[in-house]
Amino acid sequence: MPDVKVKNLRKEYGKKVVVDNLCFTAENGKLTTLLGPSGSGKSTAIRMISGLETPSGGDIWLGGREVFKEDVGELVPSEKRNIGMVFQSYALWPHKSVADNIGFPLRVRKTNKVDMLQKVKKCLDLVNLSGYENRLPGQLSGGEQQRVALARALVYEPEILLLDEPLANLDALIREQVRFELLEIQRRTGITMIYVTHDQSEAMVISDLVIILNEGKIMQEGPPHEVFDWPKSMFVANFLGVNNIIPAVYQSQNSATINDGRLITWDYQKYTSDRFSKGDPVYLSIRPNQIMFSGDERGNGSNVLKGKVMKEAYVGTMTEYWIESGCLNVRVQWHRGGGPGVGEDVDIIFDPTYVRLLPREE
Ligand SMILES: Nc1ncnc2c1ncn2[C@@H]1O[C@H](COP(=O)(O)OP(=O)(O)OP(=O)(O)O)[C@@H](O)[C@H]1O
Ligand SMILES: [Mg+2]
């Protein structure tokens, strides 16, 4: 199976640049996710890879084969790129049976009937829908229809599969189930997949590599746990669900002060520790589930802030707290029982293991 490689891939609509010099490699046999907010250029990027959209510039390779070249244009048309594509709307033909829907790409390719039946059967097995050959799409659940769309994209054995928010129409439970089935199919077939989503938890679960896009540019890329644990910018931290992003002033490799001079320390930074000088404005970020309430015994240590509980909300698996500390507002998620109540004075601890240092983008 081939790598997908893009270099300086660009798309402009009029004066608006929607994909801005993208460079990345989706490795052979791996699942690479393009993750980003609505309008960040994800669909445009994969449509250019598939050949459905013409780039304004850049190069695209599928394996060793260049299919689009800067200054030359298209070298290989869409139908010769051997790419399968699954869209958010399944686009099944309502009056064709499941088998006819799946077999359609083979009929277009003039595959003989015996081969066609065999391949359709194999794909139905792959997506766990054996025995559904004669049903119509209207007789299937959303999740089953999505699996038919997936089988149709896989039936002619493409080397690359591009999926554009394929689970967005499914409800949470089915989405989780189909997500794991998809991953299983990827592992079994070894197909190179590029997956598009704006759902960070989906990206974290299924990806080998996550590429985070904003306004057509790559903000960060890496394995899921790495981008989740070590965001390099406020955008990525925010997008991956960090609620506490606190302005601070850099003091040393291990410390910064926040508004009223209180010192916050950290153990280690993966990317940013030596990028700053004393006095530089920075942000500190910490996830709400990584903040502790302290007992009196630690009341005056570093990383302990005094505050007051302004609001609390019990959300089933945890309690969300909004704490006011000086002019800071801090979110805390408390997963154990026995937390404080509204109006109570509390000490909150920023564990130095989880404090992240980010550049202030001003
Ligand atoms: N044919 C077009 N003409 C003009 N602008 C377009 C066209 N297609 C897309 N755009 C613009 O390009 C930008 C990127 O669109 P794209 O569909 O790639 O975003 P996306 O990341 O897939 O978003 P979503 O998560 O909402 O699907 C958007 O601002 C969109 O309005
Ligand atoms: Mg899109």
Short mmCIF file of C-alpha atoms and ligand atoms in Angstrom, two decimals:
data_model
loop_
_atom_site.label_atom_id
_atom_site.label_comp_id
_atom_site.label_asym_id
_atom_site.label_seq_id
_atom_site.Cartn_x
_atom_site.Cartn_y
_atom_site.Cartn_z
CA MET A 1 0.00 0.00 0.00
CA PRO A 2 1.34 3.43 -0.87
CA ASP A 3 2.12 6.47 1.27
CA VAL A 4 0.19 9.61 0.49
CA LYS A 5 2.49 12.59 0.38
CA VAL A 6 1.60 16.21 -0.23
CA LYS A 7 4.00 19.11 -0.54
CA ASN A 8 2.97 22.78 -0.47
CA LEU A 9 -0.56 21.76 -1.37
CA ARG A 10 -2.64 24.88 -1.89
CA LYS A 11 -6.18 25.86 -2.76
CA GLU A 12 -7.51 29.34 -3.27
CA TYR A 13 -11.06 30.37 -4.00
CA GLY A 14 -10.78 33.87 -5.40
CA LYS A 15 -8.50 35.66 -2.96
CA LYS A 16 -9.28 33.31 -0.09
CA VAL A 17 -6.61 30.73 0.69
CA VAL A 18 -8.42 27.73 2.17
CA VAL A 19 -5.57 25.21 2.06
CA ASP A 20 -2.28 26.92 2.74
CA ASN A 21 0.91 25.09 1.71
CA LEU A 22 0.15 21.81 3.40
CA CYS A 23 3.03 19.36 3.72
CA PHE A 24 2.46 15.95 5.28
CA THR A 25 2.85 12.23 4.72
CA ALA A 26 0.11 9.75 5.50
CA GLU A 27 2.14 6.61 5.94
CA ASN A 28 1.61 3.34 4.23
CA GLY A 29 -0.84 1.14 6.15
CA LYS A 30 -1.54 3.72 8.82
CA LEU A 31 -4.56 5.78 9.78
CA THR A 32 -3.84 9.51 9.54
CA THR A 33 -6.47 11.96 10.73
CA LEU A 34 -7.00 15.54 9.61
CA LEU A 35 -8.60 17.19 12.64
CA GLY A 36 -9.79 20.76 12.69
CA PRO A 37 -12.74 23.07 13.17
CA SER A 38 -15.38 23.68 10.52
CA GLY A 39 -13.94 25.54 7.53
CA SER A 40 -10.31 24.64 8.27
CA GLY A 41 -9.86 23.05 4.83
CA LYS A 42 -10.07 19.34 5.70
CA SER A 43 -12.53 18.33 2.99
CA THR A 44 -10.82 20.49 0.40
CA ALA A 45 -7.49 18.82 1.21
CA ILE A 46 -8.72 15.25 0.79
CA ARG A 47 -10.80 16.12 -2.26
CA MET A 48 -7.59 17.36 -3.89
CA ILE A 49 -5.85 14.10 -2.99
CA SER A 50 -8.70 12.10 -4.52
CA GLY A 51 -8.66 14.24 -7.67
CA LEU A 52 -12.21 15.59 -7.20
CA GLU A 53 -10.82 19.09 -6.74
CA THR A 54 -7.95 20.72 -8.66
CA PRO A 55 -5.23 22.22 -6.46
CA SER A 56 -4.08 25.82 -7.00
CA GLY A 57 -0.54 24.55 -6.49
CA GLY A 58 1.70 21.97 -4.87
CA ASP A 59 2.57 18.32 -5.43
CA ILE A 60 0.76 15.08 -4.57
CA TRP A 61 2.32 11.63 -4.62
CA LEU A 62 0.58 8.30 -4.10
CA GLY A 63 3.40 5.91 -3.31
CA GLY A 64 6.18 6.69 -5.78
CA ARG A 65 3.69 8.01 -8.34
CA GLU A 66 3.26 11.75 -8.68
CA VAL A 67 -0.36 12.48 -9.51
CA PHE A 68 -0.33 16.28 -9.35
CA LYS A 69 2.67 18.49 -10.00
CA GLU A 70 3.26 22.17 -9.33
CA ASP A 71 3.45 24.16 -12.59
CA VAL A 72 2.36 21.14 -14.64
CA GLY A 73 -1.02 20.17 -13.19
CA GLU A 74 -2.81 16.86 -13.11
CA LEU A 75 -0.66 13.86 -14.10
CA VAL A 76 -3.12 11.12 -13.09
CA PRO A 77 -6.90 11.66 -13.22
CA SER A 78 -9.17 10.83 -10.31
CA GLU A 79 -10.42 7.49 -11.69
CA LYS A 80 -6.87 6.19 -12.15
CA ARG A 81 -5.68 7.03 -8.63
CA ASN A 82 -7.07 3.84 -7.07
CA ILE A 83 -8.55 5.69 -4.14
CA GLY A 84 -11.77 4.82 -2.29
CA MET A 85 -13.78 7.61 -0.75
CA VAL A 86 -16.50 7.62 1.89
CA PHE A 87 -18.56 10.74 2.51
CA GLN A 88 -20.59 11.93 5.45
CA SER A 89 -23.81 11.45 3.52
CA TYR A 90 -23.68 7.82 2.50
CA ALA A 91 -25.10 8.54 -0.96
CA LEU A 92 -26.55 5.05 -1.43
CA TRP A 93 -29.04 4.46 -4.24
CA PRO A 94 -32.36 4.01 -2.45
CA HIS A 95 -33.87 1.67 -5.08
CA LYS A 96 -30.86 -0.60 -5.45
CA SER A 97 -30.28 -3.53 -3.11
CA VAL A 98 -27.31 -3.60 -0.76
CA ALA A 99 -25.50 -5.98 -3.15
CA ASP A 100 -26.16 -3.74 -6.16
CA ASN A 101 -25.02 -0.66 -4.28
CA ILE A 102 -21.77 -2.33 -3.27
CA GLY A 103 -21.25 -3.91 -6.68
CA PHE A 104 -21.74 -0.69 -8.59
CA PRO A 105 -18.07 0.41 -8.74
CA LEU A 106 -17.23 -3.06 -10.12
CA ARG A 107 -19.94 -2.86 -12.77
CA VAL A 108 -18.52 0.49 -13.88
CA ARG A 109 -15.17 -1.26 -14.17
CA LYS A 110 -16.79 -4.06 -16.20
CA THR A 111 -15.91 -6.83 -13.75
CA ASN A 112 -17.52 -10.18 -14.66
CA LYS A 113 -20.53 -11.34 -12.68
CA VAL A 114 -18.91 -14.25 -10.80
CA ASP A 115 -16.03 -12.10 -9.61
CA MET A 116 -18.41 -9.35 -8.72
CA LEU A 117 -20.59 -11.57 -6.51
CA GLN A 118 -17.53 -12.96 -4.79
CA LYS A 119 -16.08 -9.52 -4.07
CA VAL A 120 -19.39 -8.13 -2.84
CA LYS A 121 -19.71 -11.09 -0.47
CA LYS A 122 -16.19 -10.60 0.83
CA CYS A 123 -16.85 -6.91 1.54
CA LEU A 124 -20.13 -7.66 3.25
CA ASP A 125 -18.25 -10.06 5.53
CA LEU A 126 -15.66 -7.40 6.19
CA VAL A 127 -18.24 -4.88 7.41
CA ASN A 128 -20.27 -7.52 9.30
CA LEU A 129 -23.30 -7.40 7.03
CA SER A 130 -23.39 -10.93 5.58
CA GLY A 131 -26.93 -11.88 4.64
CA TYR A 132 -28.01 -8.29 3.95
CA GLU A 133 -27.49 -8.55 0.15
CA ASN A 134 -31.11 -8.15 -0.85
CA ARG A 135 -32.23 -5.42 1.51
CA LEU A 136 -32.86 -1.88 0.36
CA PRO A 137 -31.05 1.02 2.09
CA GLY A 138 -34.37 2.19 3.60
CA GLN A 139 -34.52 -1.12 5.50
CA LEU A 140 -31.18 -0.49 7.23
CA SER A 141 -30.22 1.56 10.27
CA GLY A 142 -27.92 4.58 9.86
CA GLY A 143 -24.93 2.56 11.08
CA GLU A 144 -25.68 -0.26 8.65
CA GLN A 145 -26.04 2.17 5.75
CA GLN A 146 -22.72 3.70 6.67
CA ARG A 147 -21.15 0.23 6.58
CA VAL A 148 -22.63 -0.38 3.12
CA ALA A 149 -21.04 2.89 1.97
CA LEU A 150 -17.75 1.68 3.43
CA ALA A 151 -18.09 -1.70 1.68
CA ARG A 152 -18.77 0.09 -1.60
CA ALA A 153 -15.57 2.11 -1.19
CA LEU A 154 -13.57 -1.04 -0.40
CA VAL A 155 -15.01 -3.38 -3.05
CA TYR A 156 -12.57 -2.58 -5.83
CA GLU A 157 -9.69 -2.97 -3.41
CA PRO A 158 -8.33 0.56 -3.43
CA GLU A 159 -4.89 1.05 -1.92
CA ILE A 160 -5.95 4.25 -0.25
CA LEU A 161 -9.19 5.10 1.53
CA LEU A 162 -10.24 8.68 2.24
CA LEU A 163 -13.05 9.18 4.74
CA ASP A 164 -14.73 12.56 5.16
CA GLU A 165 -16.55 12.68 8.51
CA PRO A 166 -18.05 9.26 7.81
CA LEU A 167 -19.63 8.87 11.24
CA ALA A 168 -21.04 12.35 11.74
CA ASN A 169 -24.63 11.27 11.02
CA LEU A 170 -24.67 8.45 13.54
CA ASP A 171 -25.73 8.67 17.14
CA ALA A 172 -23.08 8.39 19.85
CA LEU A 173 -23.39 4.66 20.60
CA ILE A 174 -23.39 3.47 16.99
CA ARG A 175 -20.62 5.94 16.18
CA GLU A 176 -18.42 4.31 18.76
CA GLN A 177 -19.19 0.85 17.44
CA VAL A 178 -18.61 1.72 13.76
CA ARG A 179 -15.45 3.60 14.74
CA PHE A 180 -13.95 0.41 16.16
CA GLU A 181 -15.11 -1.63 13.18
CA LEU A 182 -13.42 0.84 10.89
CA LEU A 183 -10.22 0.55 12.83
CA GLU A 184 -10.45 -3.23 12.71
CA ILE A 185 -10.91 -3.14 8.91
CA GLN A 186 -7.94 -0.82 8.60
CA ARG A 187 -5.78 -3.22 10.63
CA ARG A 188 -7.00 -6.27 8.70
CA THR A 189 -6.59 -4.83 5.20
CA GLY A 190 -3.51 -2.70 5.90
CA ILE A 191 -5.05 -0.01 3.71
CA THR A 192 -3.66 3.54 3.94
CA MET A 193 -6.43 5.67 5.41
CA ILE A 194 -6.87 9.40 5.70
CA TYR A 195 -9.73 10.24 8.01
CA VAL A 196 -11.32 13.66 8.37
CA THR A 197 -13.13 14.73 11.51
CA HIS A 198 -13.73 17.73 13.74
CA ASP A 199 -14.33 15.45 16.73
CA GLN A 200 -11.22 15.34 18.90
CA SER A 201 -12.20 12.24 20.86
CA GLU A 202 -12.82 10.33 17.64
CA ALA A 203 -9.40 11.40 16.36
CA MET A 204 -7.72 10.34 19.60
CA VAL A 205 -9.22 6.85 19.52
CA ILE A 206 -8.57 5.81 15.95
CA SER A 207 -5.48 7.61 14.66
CA ASP A 208 -1.87 6.59 14.28
CA LEU A 209 -1.08 10.20 13.41
CA VAL A 210 -3.18 13.30 14.04
CA ILE A 211 -2.70 16.44 11.94
CA ILE A 212 -4.43 19.47 13.43
CA LEU A 213 -5.53 22.09 10.91
CA ASN A 214 -6.69 25.65 11.34
CA GLU A 215 -7.42 28.06 8.50
CA GLY A 216 -5.80 25.72 6.02
CA LYS A 217 -2.53 25.41 7.95
CA ILE A 218 -1.03 22.63 10.03
CA MET A 219 -0.92 23.71 13.66
CA GLN A 220 0.62 20.51 15.01
CA GLU A 221 1.02 16.88 14.11
CA GLY A 222 1.97 13.78 16.07
CA PRO A 223 0.64 10.58 17.63
CA PRO A 224 -2.66 11.20 19.48
CA HIS A 225 -1.30 11.01 23.04
CA GLU A 226 1.51 13.40 22.17
CA VAL A 227 -0.63 16.19 20.72
CA PHE A 228 -3.12 15.69 23.53
CA ASP A 229 -0.46 15.88 26.26
CA TRP A 230 1.82 18.43 24.66
CA PRO A 231 -0.07 21.09 22.72
CA LYS A 232 2.34 23.59 21.21
CA SER A 233 -0.06 26.51 20.95
CA MET A 234 -3.07 28.00 22.60
CA PHE A 235 -5.15 27.06 19.56
CA VAL A 236 -4.32 23.35 19.89
CA ALA A 237 -4.74 23.37 23.68
CA ASN A 238 -8.15 25.02 23.34
CA PHE A 239 -9.23 22.78 20.51
CA LEU A 240 -8.26 19.67 22.49
CA GLY A 241 -10.36 20.72 25.44
CA VAL A 242 -8.08 22.57 27.84
CA ASN A 243 -10.26 25.12 29.63
CA ASN A 244 -7.62 26.72 31.82
CA ILE A 245 -5.26 28.93 29.86
CA ILE A 246 -3.71 31.48 32.15
CA PRO A 247 -1.61 34.52 31.22
CA ALA A 248 1.74 34.50 33.04
CA VAL A 249 5.24 35.92 32.94
CA TYR A 250 8.15 33.59 32.31
CA GLN A 251 10.69 33.54 35.16
CA SER A 252 12.95 30.53 34.72
CA GLN A 253 13.10 27.14 33.01
CA ASN A 254 10.75 25.82 35.66
CA SER A 255 8.60 28.73 36.72
CA ALA A 256 6.39 31.65 35.81
CA THR A 257 4.36 34.15 37.80
CA ILE A 258 0.68 34.83 37.34
CA ASN A 259 -1.11 38.17 37.66
CA ASP A 260 -0.55 39.01 41.34
CA GLY A 261 2.95 37.59 41.53
CA ARG A 262 2.05 34.05 42.59
CA LEU A 263 4.61 31.51 41.40
CA ILE A 264 3.64 28.48 39.34
CA THR A 265 6.25 25.80 38.70
CA TRP A 266 6.46 22.81 36.40
CA ASP A 267 8.62 19.71 36.17
CA TYR A 268 9.28 19.48 32.45
CA GLN A 269 8.25 20.93 29.11
CA LYS A 270 8.61 18.92 25.93
CA TYR A 271 8.93 21.80 23.46
CA THR A 272 8.96 25.19 25.02
CA SER A 273 11.17 25.37 28.10
CA ASP A 274 14.13 27.24 26.60
CA ARG A 275 12.27 29.34 24.04
CA PHE A 276 11.68 32.20 26.44
CA SER A 277 13.63 34.74 28.49
CA LYS A 278 12.79 36.07 31.91
CA GLY A 279 9.97 38.60 31.64
CA ASP A 280 8.40 37.18 28.45
CA PRO A 281 4.62 36.92 28.40
CA VAL A 282 3.48 33.29 28.18
CA TYR A 283 0.41 31.19 28.85
CA LEU A 284 0.19 28.33 31.30
CA SER A 285 -2.34 25.66 30.56
CA ILE A 286 -3.70 22.91 32.74
CA ARG A 287 -6.64 20.58 32.21
CA PRO A 288 -9.52 20.89 34.67
CA ASN A 289 -9.16 17.24 35.70
CA GLN A 290 -5.52 17.75 36.66
CA ILE A 291 -6.18 20.29 39.40
CA MET A 292 -6.56 19.14 42.99
CA PHE A 293 -8.21 20.63 46.04
CA SER A 294 -5.71 20.66 48.86
CA GLY A 295 -6.06 20.15 52.56
CA ASP A 296 -4.71 22.78 54.96
CA GLU A 297 -1.35 21.05 55.28
CA ARG A 298 -0.23 22.29 51.83
CA GLY A 299 -1.78 25.71 52.14
CA ASN A 300 1.36 27.78 51.56
CA GLY A 301 3.41 25.72 49.09
CA SER A 302 4.05 26.71 45.51
CA ASN A 303 1.34 26.04 42.89
CA VAL A 304 -1.35 26.46 45.53
CA LEU A 305 -3.93 29.14 44.84
CA LYS A 306 -6.54 30.35 47.25
CA GLY A 307 -9.98 30.70 45.78
CA LYS A 308 -13.71 30.57 46.28
CA VAL A 309 -16.20 28.18 44.72
CA MET A 310 -18.54 30.29 42.56
CA LYS A 311 -20.53 27.54 40.88
CA GLU A 312 -20.71 23.78 40.78
CA ALA A 313 -22.47 21.34 38.50
CA TYR A 314 -22.78 17.62 39.04
CA VAL A 315 -22.62 15.97 35.61
CA GLY A 316 -22.86 12.30 36.57
CA THR A 317 -19.30 11.07 36.29
CA MET A 318 -17.79 14.13 38.01
CA THR A 319 -18.49 17.55 39.47
CA GLU A 320 -17.50 20.66 37.52
CA TYR A 321 -16.34 23.61 39.61
CA TRP A 322 -15.84 27.24 38.72
CA ILE A 323 -13.34 28.76 41.13
CA GLU A 324 -12.46 32.43 41.45
CA SER A 325 -8.91 33.09 42.60
CA GLY A 326 -7.90 36.75 42.59
CA CYS A 327 -8.83 37.84 39.08
CA LEU A 328 -8.41 34.30 37.69
CA ASN A 329 -11.27 31.99 36.88
CA VAL A 330 -10.27 28.34 37.09
CA ARG A 331 -12.25 25.27 36.02
CA VAL A 332 -11.83 22.11 38.06
CA GLN A 333 -13.29 18.68 37.35
CA TRP A 334 -13.56 16.60 40.48
CA HIS A 335 -14.00 12.87 39.98
CA ARG A 336 -14.29 11.84 43.61
CA GLY A 337 -16.97 12.45 46.18
CA GLY A 338 -16.71 14.96 49.02
CA GLY A 339 -15.82 18.09 47.04
CA PRO A 340 -16.47 21.59 48.40
CA GLY A 341 -19.76 23.48 48.10
CA VAL A 342 -20.64 26.85 46.55
CA GLY A 343 -19.29 29.81 48.51
CA GLU A 344 -16.60 27.76 50.25
CA ASP A 345 -12.98 28.97 50.39
CA VAL A 346 -10.65 26.41 48.84
CA ASP A 347 -7.00 25.86 48.03
CA ILE A 348 -6.40 24.46 44.57
CA ILE A 349 -3.13 22.83 43.49
CA PHE A 350 -1.66 22.92 40.00
CA ASP A 351 0.29 19.68 39.87
CA PRO A 352 3.74 20.60 38.40
CA THR A 353 3.62 17.44 36.25
CA TYR A 354 0.68 18.76 34.25
CA VAL A 355 1.41 22.48 33.89
CA ARG A 356 2.08 23.28 30.23
CA LEU A 357 3.87 26.36 28.95
CA LEU A 358 2.60 27.95 25.72
CA PRO A 359 3.70 30.96 23.70
CA ARG A 360 1.46 34.02 23.98
CA GLU A 361 0.25 34.65 20.44
CA GLU A 362 -0.27 38.38 20.34
N1 LIG B 1 -16.35 25.76 -4.01
C1 LIG B 1 -16.01 26.66 -3.11
N2 LIG B 1 -16.01 27.98 -3.38
C2 LIG B 1 -15.65 28.91 -2.46
N3 LIG B 1 -15.25 28.60 -1.20
C3 LIG B 1 -15.24 27.30 -0.87
C4 LIG B 1 -15.61 26.27 -1.78
N4 LIG B 1 -15.48 25.06 -1.15
C5 LIG B 1 -15.05 25.35 0.09
N5 LIG B 1 -14.90 26.68 0.28
C6 LIG B 1 -14.43 27.35 1.51
O1 LIG B 1 -13.21 26.77 1.87
C7 LIG B 1 -13.08 26.70 3.28
C8 LIG B 1 -12.71 25.28 3.67
O2 LIG B 1 -13.78 24.41 3.37
P1 LIG B 1 -13.74 22.86 3.71
O3 LIG B 1 -15.01 22.28 3.20
O4 LIG B 1 -12.48 22.28 3.19
O5 LIG B 1 -13.71 22.90 5.29
P2 LIG B 1 -13.82 21.68 6.33
O6 LIG B 1 -12.62 21.76 7.21
O7 LIG B 1 -14.06 20.41 5.60
O8 LIG B 1 -15.10 22.11 7.18
P3 LIG B 1 -16.31 21.19 7.80
O9 LIG B 1 -15.79 20.60 9.10
O10 LIG B 1 -17.39 22.20 8.05
O11 LIG B 1 -16.69 20.15 6.79
C9 LIG B 1 -14.40 27.16 3.85
O12 LIG B 1 -14.25 28.49 4.29
C10 LIG B 1 -15.35 27.10 2.68
O13 LIG B 1 -16.34 28.09 2.77
MG MG B 2 -15.68 19.11 5.52
#
